[in-house]
CSV table of C-alpha atoms in Angstrom, one decimal:
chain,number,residue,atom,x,y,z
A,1,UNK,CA,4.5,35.7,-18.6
A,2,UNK,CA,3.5,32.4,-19.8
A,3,UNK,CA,5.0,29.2,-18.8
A,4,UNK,CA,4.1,25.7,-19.6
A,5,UNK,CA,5.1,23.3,-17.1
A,6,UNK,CA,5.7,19.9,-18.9
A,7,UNK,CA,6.1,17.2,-15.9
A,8,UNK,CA,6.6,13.2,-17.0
A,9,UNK,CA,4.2,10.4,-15.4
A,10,UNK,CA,6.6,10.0,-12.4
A,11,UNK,CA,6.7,13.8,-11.4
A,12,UNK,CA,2.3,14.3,-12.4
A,13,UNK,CA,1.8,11.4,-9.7
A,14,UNK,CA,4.8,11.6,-7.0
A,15,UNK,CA,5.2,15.4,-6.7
A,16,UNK,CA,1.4,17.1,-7.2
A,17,UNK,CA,2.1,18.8,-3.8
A,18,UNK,CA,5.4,20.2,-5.0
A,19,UNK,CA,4.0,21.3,-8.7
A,20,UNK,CA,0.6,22.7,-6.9
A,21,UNK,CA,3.0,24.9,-4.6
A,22,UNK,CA,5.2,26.3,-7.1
A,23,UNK,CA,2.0,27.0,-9.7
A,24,UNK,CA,0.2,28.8,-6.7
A,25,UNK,CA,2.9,30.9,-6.2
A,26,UNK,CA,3.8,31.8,-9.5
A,27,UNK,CA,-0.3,32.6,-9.8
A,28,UNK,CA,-0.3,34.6,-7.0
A,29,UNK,CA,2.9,36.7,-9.1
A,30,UNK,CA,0.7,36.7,-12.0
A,31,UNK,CA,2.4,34.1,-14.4
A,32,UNK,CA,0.3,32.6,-16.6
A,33,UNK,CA,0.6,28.3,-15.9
A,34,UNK,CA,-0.6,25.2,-18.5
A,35,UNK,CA,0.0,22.1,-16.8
A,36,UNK,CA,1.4,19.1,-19.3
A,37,UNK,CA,0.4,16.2,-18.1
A,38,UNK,CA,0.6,12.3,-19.4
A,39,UNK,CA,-2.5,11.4,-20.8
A,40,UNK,CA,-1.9,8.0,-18.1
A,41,UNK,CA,-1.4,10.5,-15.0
A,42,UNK,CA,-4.5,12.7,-15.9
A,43,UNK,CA,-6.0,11.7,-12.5
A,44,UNK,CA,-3.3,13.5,-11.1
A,45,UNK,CA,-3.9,16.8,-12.7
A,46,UNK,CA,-4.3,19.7,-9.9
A,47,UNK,CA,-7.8,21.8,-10.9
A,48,UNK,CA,-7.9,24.6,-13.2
A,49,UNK,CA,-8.8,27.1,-10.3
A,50,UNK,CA,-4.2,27.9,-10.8
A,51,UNK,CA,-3.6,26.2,-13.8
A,52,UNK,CA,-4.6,25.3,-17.3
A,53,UNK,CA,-4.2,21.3,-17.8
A,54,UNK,CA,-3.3,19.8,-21.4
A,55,UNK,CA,-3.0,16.1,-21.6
A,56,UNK,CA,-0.2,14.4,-23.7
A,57,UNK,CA,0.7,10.9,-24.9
A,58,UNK,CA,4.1,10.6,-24.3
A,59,UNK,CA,6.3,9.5,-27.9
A,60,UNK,CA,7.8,6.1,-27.4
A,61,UNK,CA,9.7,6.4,-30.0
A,62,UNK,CA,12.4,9.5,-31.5
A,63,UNK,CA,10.9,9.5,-34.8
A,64,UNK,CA,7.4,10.5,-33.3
A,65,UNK,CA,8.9,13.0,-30.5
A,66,UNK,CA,8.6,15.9,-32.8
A,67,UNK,CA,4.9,15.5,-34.2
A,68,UNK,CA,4.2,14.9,-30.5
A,69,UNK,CA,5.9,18.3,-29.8
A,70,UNK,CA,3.5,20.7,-32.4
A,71,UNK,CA,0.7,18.5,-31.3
A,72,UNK,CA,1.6,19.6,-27.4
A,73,UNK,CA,2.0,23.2,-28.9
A,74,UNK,CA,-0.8,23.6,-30.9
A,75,UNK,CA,-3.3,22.2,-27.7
A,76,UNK,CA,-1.3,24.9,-25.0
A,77,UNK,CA,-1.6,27.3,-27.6
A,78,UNK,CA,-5.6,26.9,-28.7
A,79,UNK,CA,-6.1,26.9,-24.4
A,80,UNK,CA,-4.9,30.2,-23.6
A,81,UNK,CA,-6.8,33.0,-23.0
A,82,UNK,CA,-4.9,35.3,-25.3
A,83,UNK,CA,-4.9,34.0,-28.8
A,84,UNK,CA,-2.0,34.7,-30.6
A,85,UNK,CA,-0.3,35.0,-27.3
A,86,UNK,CA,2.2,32.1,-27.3
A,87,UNK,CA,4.5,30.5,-23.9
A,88,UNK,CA,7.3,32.0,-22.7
A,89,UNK,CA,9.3,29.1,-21.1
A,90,UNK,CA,8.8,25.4,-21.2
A,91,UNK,CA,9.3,24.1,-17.7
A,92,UNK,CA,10.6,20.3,-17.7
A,93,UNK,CA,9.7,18.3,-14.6
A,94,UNK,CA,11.2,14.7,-14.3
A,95,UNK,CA,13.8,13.1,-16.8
A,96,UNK,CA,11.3,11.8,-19.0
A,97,UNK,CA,10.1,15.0,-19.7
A,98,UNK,CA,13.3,16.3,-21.0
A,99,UNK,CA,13.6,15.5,-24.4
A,100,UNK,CA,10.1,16.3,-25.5
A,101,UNK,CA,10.8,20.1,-23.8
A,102,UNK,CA,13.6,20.9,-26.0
A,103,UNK,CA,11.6,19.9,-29.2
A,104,UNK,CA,8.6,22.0,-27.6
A,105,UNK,CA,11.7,25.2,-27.2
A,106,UNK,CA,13.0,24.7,-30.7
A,107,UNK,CA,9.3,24.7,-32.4
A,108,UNK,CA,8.3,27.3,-30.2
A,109,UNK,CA,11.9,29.2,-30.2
A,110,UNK,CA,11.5,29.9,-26.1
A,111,UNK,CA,14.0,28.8,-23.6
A,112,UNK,CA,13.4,25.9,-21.6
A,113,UNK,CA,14.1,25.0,-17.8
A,114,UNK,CA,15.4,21.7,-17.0
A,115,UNK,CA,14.7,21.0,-13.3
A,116,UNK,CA,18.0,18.2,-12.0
A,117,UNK,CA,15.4,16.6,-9.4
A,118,UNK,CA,19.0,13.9,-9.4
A,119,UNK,CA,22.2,13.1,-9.1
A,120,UNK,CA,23.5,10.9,-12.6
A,121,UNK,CA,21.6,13.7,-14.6
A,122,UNK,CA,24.7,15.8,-15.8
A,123,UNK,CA,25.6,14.0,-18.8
A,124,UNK,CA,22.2,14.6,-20.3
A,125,UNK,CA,22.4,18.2,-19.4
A,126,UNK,CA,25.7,18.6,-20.9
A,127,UNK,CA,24.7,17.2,-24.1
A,128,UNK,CA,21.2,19.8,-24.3
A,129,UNK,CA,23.3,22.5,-23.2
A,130,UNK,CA,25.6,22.1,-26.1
A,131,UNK,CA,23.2,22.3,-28.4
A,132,UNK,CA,23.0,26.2,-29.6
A,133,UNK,CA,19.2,25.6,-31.0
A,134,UNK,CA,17.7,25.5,-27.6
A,135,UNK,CA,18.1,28.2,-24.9
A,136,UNK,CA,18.7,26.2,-21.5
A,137,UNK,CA,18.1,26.8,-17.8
A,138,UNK,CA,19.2,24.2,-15.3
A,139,UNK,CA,17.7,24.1,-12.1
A,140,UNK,CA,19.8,22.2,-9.3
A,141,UNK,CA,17.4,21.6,-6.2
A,142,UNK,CA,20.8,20.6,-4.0
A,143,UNK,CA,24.2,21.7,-3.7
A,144,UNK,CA,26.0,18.4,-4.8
A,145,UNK,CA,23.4,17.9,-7.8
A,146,UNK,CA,24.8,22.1,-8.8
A,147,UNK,CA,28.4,20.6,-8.3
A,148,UNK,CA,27.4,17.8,-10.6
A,149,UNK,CA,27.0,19.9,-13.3
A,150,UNK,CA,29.6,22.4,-12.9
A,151,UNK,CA,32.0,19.3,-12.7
A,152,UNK,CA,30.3,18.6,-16.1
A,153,UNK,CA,31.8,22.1,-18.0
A,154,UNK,CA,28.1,23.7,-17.9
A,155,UNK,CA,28.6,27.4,-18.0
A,156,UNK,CA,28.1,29.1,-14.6
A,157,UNK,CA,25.2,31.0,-16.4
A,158,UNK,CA,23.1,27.9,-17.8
A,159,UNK,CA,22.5,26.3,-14.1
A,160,UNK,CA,20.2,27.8,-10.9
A,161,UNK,CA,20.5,26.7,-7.6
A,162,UNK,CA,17.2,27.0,-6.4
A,163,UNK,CA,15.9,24.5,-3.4
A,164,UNK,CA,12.6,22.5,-3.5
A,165,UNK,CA,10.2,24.4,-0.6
A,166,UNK,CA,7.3,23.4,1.7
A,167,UNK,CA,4.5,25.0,3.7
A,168,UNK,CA,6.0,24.4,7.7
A,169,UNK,CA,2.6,23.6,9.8
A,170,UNK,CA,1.6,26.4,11.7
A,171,UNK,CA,-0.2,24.3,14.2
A,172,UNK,CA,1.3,21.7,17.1
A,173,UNK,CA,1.0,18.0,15.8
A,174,UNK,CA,-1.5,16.6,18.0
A,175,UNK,CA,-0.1,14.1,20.6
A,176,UNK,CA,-0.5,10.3,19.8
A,177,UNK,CA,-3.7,8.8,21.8
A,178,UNK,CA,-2.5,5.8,24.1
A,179,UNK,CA,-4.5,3.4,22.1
A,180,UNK,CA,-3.3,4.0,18.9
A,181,UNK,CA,-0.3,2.6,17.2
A,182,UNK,CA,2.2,4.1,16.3
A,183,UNK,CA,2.8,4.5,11.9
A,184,UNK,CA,5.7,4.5,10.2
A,185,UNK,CA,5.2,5.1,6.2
A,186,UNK,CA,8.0,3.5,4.1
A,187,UNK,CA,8.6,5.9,0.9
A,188,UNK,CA,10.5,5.5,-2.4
A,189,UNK,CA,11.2,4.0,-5.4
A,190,UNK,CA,11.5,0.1,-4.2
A,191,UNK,CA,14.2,-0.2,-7.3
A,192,UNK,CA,16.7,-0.6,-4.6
A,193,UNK,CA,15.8,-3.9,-2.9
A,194,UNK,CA,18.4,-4.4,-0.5
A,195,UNK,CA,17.6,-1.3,1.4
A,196,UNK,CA,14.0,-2.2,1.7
A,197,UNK,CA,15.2,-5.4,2.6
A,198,UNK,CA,17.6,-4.0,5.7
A,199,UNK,CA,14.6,-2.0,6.9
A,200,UNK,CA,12.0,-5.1,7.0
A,201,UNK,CA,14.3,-7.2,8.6
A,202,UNK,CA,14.6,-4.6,11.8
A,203,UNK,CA,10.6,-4.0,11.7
A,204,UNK,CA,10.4,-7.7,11.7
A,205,UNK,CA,11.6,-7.7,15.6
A,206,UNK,CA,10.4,-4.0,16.0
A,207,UNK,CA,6.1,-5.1,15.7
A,208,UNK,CA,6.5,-7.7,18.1
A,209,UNK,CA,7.8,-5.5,20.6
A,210,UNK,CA,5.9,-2.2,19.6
A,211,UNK,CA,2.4,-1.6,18.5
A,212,UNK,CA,3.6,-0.7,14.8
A,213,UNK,CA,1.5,-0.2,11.4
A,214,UNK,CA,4.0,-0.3,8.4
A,215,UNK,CA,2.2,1.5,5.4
A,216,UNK,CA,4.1,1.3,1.7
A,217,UNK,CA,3.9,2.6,-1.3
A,218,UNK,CA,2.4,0.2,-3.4
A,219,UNK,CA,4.8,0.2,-6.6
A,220,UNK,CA,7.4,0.7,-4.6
A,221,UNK,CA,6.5,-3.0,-2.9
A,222,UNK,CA,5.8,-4.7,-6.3
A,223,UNK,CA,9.8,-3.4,-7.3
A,224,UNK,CA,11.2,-4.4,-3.6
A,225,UNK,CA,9.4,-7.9,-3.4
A,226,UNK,CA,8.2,-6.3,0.1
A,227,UNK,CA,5.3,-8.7,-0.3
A,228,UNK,CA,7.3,-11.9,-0.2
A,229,UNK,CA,9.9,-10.6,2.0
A,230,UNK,CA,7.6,-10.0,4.6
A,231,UNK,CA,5.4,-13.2,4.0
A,232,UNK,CA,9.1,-14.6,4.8
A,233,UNK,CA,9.1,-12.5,7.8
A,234,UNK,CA,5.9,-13.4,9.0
A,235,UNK,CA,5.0,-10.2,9.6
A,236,UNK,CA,2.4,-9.0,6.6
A,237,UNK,CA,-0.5,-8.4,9.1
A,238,UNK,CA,1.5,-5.4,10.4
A,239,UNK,CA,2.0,-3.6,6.7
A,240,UNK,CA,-0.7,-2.2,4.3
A,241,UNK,CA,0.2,-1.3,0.8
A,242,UNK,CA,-0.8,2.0,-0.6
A,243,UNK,CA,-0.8,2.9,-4.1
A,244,UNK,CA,0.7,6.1,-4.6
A,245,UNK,CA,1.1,6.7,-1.2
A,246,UNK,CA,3.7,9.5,-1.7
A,247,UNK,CA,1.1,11.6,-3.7
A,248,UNK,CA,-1.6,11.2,-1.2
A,249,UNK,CA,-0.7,13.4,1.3
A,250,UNK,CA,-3.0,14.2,3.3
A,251,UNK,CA,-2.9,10.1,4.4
A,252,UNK,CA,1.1,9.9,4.9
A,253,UNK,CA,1.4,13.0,6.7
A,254,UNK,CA,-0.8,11.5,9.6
A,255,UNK,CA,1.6,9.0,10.2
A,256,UNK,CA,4.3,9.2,13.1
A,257,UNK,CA,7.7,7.9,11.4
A,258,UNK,CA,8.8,8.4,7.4
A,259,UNK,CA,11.2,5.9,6.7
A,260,UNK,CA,13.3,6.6,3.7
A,261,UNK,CA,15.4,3.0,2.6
A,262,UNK,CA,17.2,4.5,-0.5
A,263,UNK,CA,20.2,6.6,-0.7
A,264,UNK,CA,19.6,7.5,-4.7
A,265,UNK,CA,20.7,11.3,-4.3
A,266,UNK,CA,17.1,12.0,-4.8
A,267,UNK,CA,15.0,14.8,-4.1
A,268,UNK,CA,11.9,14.0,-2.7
A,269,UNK,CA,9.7,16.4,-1.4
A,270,UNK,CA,7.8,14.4,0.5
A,271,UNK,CA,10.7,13.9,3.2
A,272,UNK,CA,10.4,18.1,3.3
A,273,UNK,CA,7.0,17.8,3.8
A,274,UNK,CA,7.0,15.0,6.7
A,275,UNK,CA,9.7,17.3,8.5
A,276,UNK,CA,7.3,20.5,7.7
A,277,UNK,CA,4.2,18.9,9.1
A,278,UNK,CA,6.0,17.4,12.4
A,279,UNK,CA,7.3,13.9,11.7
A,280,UNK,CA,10.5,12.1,12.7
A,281,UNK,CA,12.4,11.3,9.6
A,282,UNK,CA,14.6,8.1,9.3
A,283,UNK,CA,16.6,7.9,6.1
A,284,UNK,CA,19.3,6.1,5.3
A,285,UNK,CA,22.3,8.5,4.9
A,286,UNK,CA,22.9,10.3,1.7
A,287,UNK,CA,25.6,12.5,1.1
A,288,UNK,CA,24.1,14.1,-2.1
A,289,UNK,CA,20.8,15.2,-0.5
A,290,UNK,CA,21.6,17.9,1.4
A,291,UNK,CA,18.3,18.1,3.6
A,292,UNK,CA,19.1,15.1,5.3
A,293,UNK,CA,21.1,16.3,8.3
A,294,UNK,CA,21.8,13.5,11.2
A,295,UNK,CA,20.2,14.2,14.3
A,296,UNK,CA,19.0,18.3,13.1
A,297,UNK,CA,16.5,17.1,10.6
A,298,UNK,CA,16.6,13.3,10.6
A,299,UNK,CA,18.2,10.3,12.1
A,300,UNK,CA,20.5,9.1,9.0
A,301,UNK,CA,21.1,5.3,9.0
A,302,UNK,CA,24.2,4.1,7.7
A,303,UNK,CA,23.9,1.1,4.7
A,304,UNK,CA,27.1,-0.4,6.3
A,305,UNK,CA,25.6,-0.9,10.2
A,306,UNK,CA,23.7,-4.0,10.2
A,307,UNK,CA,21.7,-3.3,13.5
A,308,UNK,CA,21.7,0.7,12.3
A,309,UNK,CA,17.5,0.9,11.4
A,310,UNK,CA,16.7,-1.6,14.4
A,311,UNK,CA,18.7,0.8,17.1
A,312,UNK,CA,17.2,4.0,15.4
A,313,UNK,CA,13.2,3.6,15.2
A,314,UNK,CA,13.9,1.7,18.9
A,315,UNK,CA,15.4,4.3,20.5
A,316,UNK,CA,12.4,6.6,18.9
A,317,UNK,CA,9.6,4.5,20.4
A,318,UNK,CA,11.5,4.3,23.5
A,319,UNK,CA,12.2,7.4,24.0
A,320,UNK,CA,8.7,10.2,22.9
A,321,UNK,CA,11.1,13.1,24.2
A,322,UNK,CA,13.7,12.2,21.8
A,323,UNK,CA,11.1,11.7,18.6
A,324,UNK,CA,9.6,15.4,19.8
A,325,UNK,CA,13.0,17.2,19.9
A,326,UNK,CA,14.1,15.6,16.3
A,327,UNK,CA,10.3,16.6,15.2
A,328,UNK,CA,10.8,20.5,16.3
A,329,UNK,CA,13.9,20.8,15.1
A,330,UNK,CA,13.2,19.6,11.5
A,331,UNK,CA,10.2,21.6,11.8
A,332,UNK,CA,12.9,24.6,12.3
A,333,UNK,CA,15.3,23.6,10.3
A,334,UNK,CA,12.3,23.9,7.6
A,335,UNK,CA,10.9,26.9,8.2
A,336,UNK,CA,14.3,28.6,8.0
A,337,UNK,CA,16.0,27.0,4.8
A,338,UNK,CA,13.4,25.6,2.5
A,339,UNK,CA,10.4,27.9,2.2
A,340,UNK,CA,8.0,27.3,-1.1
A,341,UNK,CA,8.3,31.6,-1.0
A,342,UNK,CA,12.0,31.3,-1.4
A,343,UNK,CA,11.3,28.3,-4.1
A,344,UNK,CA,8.8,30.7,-5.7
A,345,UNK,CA,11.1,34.1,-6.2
A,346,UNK,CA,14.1,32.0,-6.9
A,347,UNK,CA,12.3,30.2,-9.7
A,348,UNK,CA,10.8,33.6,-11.1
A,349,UNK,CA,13.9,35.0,-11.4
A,350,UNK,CA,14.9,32.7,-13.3
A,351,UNK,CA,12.4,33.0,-15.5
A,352,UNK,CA,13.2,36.3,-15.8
A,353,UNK,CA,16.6,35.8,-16.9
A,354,UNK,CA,15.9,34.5,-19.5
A,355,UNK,CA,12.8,36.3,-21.0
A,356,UNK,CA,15.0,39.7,-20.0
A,357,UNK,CA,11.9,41.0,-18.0
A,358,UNK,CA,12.2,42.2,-14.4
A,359,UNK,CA,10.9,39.7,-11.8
A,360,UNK,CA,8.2,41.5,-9.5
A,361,UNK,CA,8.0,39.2,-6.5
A,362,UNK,CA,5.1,40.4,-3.7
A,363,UNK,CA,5.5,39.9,-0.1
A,364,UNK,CA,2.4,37.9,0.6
A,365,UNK,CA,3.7,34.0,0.9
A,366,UNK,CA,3.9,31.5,-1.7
């Protein structure tokens, strides 16, 4: 089986560790995986060692979607190491992504997998899924996104519920020296400015009382005016912007606290990967992410309690034993509900479906 995994500049660059998980597991199946990427995200391409990588300029505008589409073909096609051999299934990764896919599915006449990484995306599914030239799969990564778009009349058949998965540490996170501050990373989009707002102005008491390193996403700052907010604050020698901190890893997973401002009914798998690797999670409560479970797997602010992000990360410095239970039990709470092997079979059966071949899936983890 050949897929071709066609993520938008937002997914290449937010979610490598995600799209490097599931394209080592479906690897270690034996699919066959080209990785579309935006020629302006090529830095974020993972290595060929998994994957093949074709780069794409992304049509902006209709007319030039469809030459865009044979062009993406023709490149996938001249890189595999069958000729003659065409995809499978076209894989879409991020909104953006979506309406090249279905041109790529209607030029190559293969089905295409939509994955709903958010709520609001149900109206565009509805429309694709009403339209007979393109075979569609829809892939809900949370319960309220799959009642999204049952609410919307998508057939039962057309949609998946498959979770997003994460590797759970296998070793204990080491304890914090004495001497060392603690760090809090501040994650998401900044489009909502408010809720990075709420959670400045309770780190602007918190760093005067606490030895506290604020690191933030660097776009994410630029769209939040964090910069001038915290100038405001006087408190911009205690925050460091990082661009594309949620893509780097192996930087924000070092860090003590991940605080999540945004309730955007978003998945974002860098929140599974903080609980996986032993961090405390504060997020502002959202009903329509499902991974978000007050005091199991995160402390969940509510938008409406003015003193709410203030009391929370407090009562975590002030209280170690408190931050280690909430740690271990997101750790568990990982390990037992979102596995990247259960990601993996899940998503291989789908393919399956609709390629009408049997999906094989091995024991060894994904």
């Amino acid at each position: 089986m050949r897929i071709l995994i066609l993520a938008d500049e937002f997914f290449a660059a937010r979610e490598q560790a995600l799209l490097l998980r599931l394209e080592v597991g479906l690897a270690d199946e034996g699919v066959r995986v080209l990785h579309a990427i935006p020629s302006a995200a090529r830095s974020y391409a993972p290595g060929e060692l998994v994957s093949r990588v074709v780069v794409y300029n992304p049509p902006r505008w209709q007319f030039a979607v469809g030459p865009t589409a044979r062009r993406l073909l023709r490149d996938a096609t001249n890189i595999t190491e069958e000729p003659g051999h065409g995809l499978d299934i076209i894989h879409a990764m991020g909104g953006s992504s979506w309406t090249l896919a279905a041109h790529l599915a209607r030029e190559a006449r293969i089905p295409v997998v939509f994955e709903v990484w958010r709520s609001g995306l149900s109206e565009r599914a509805r429309a694709i899924a009403r339209d007979s030239s393109v075979q569609s799969l829809f892939i809900s990564p949370d319960p309220s996104i799959e009642r999204e778009l049952r609410l919307a009349s998508l057939p039962s058949a057309m949609i998946r519920l498959i979770p997003w998965g994460v590797h759970p540490s296998l070793d204990p996170r080491p304890p914090r020296a004495p001497d060392r501050p603690f760090s809090a990373m501040l994650v998401g989009t900044g489009r909502d400015s408010n809720a990075f707002a709420r959670v400045l102005d309770a780190l602007a008491s918190i760093v005067r009382a606490y030895p506290l390193m604020v690191f933030c996403d660097a776009d994410a700052a630029r769209r939040a005016s964090v910069f001038h907010r915290a100038k405001k604050l006087d408190i911009l020698k205690h925050i460091s912007l990082i661009a594309e901190l949620e893509g780097r890893r192996d930087l924000l997973l070092a860090g003590d606290l991940l605080l999540q401002p945004e309730a955007r009914g978003e998945q974002r798998s860098v929140t599974l990967d903080a609980m996986a690797h032993g961090m405390v999670v504060v997020a502002a409560a959202d009903p329509k992410v499902s991974y978000l479970v007050d005091g199991l797997s995160a402390i969940c602010v509510s938008p409406d309690a003015p003193d709410a992000w203030s009391s929370a990360i407090r009562k975590l410095l002030d209280t170690p034993a408190l931050a280690d239970a909430l740690a271990a039990s997101a750790l568990q709470f990982v390990r037992q509900q979102r596995r990247a092997y259960d990601q993996v079979r899940a998503v291989l059966e789908a393919y399956a479906s609709l390629t009408g071949t049997l999906a094989k899936v091995g024991a060894a983890s994904a």
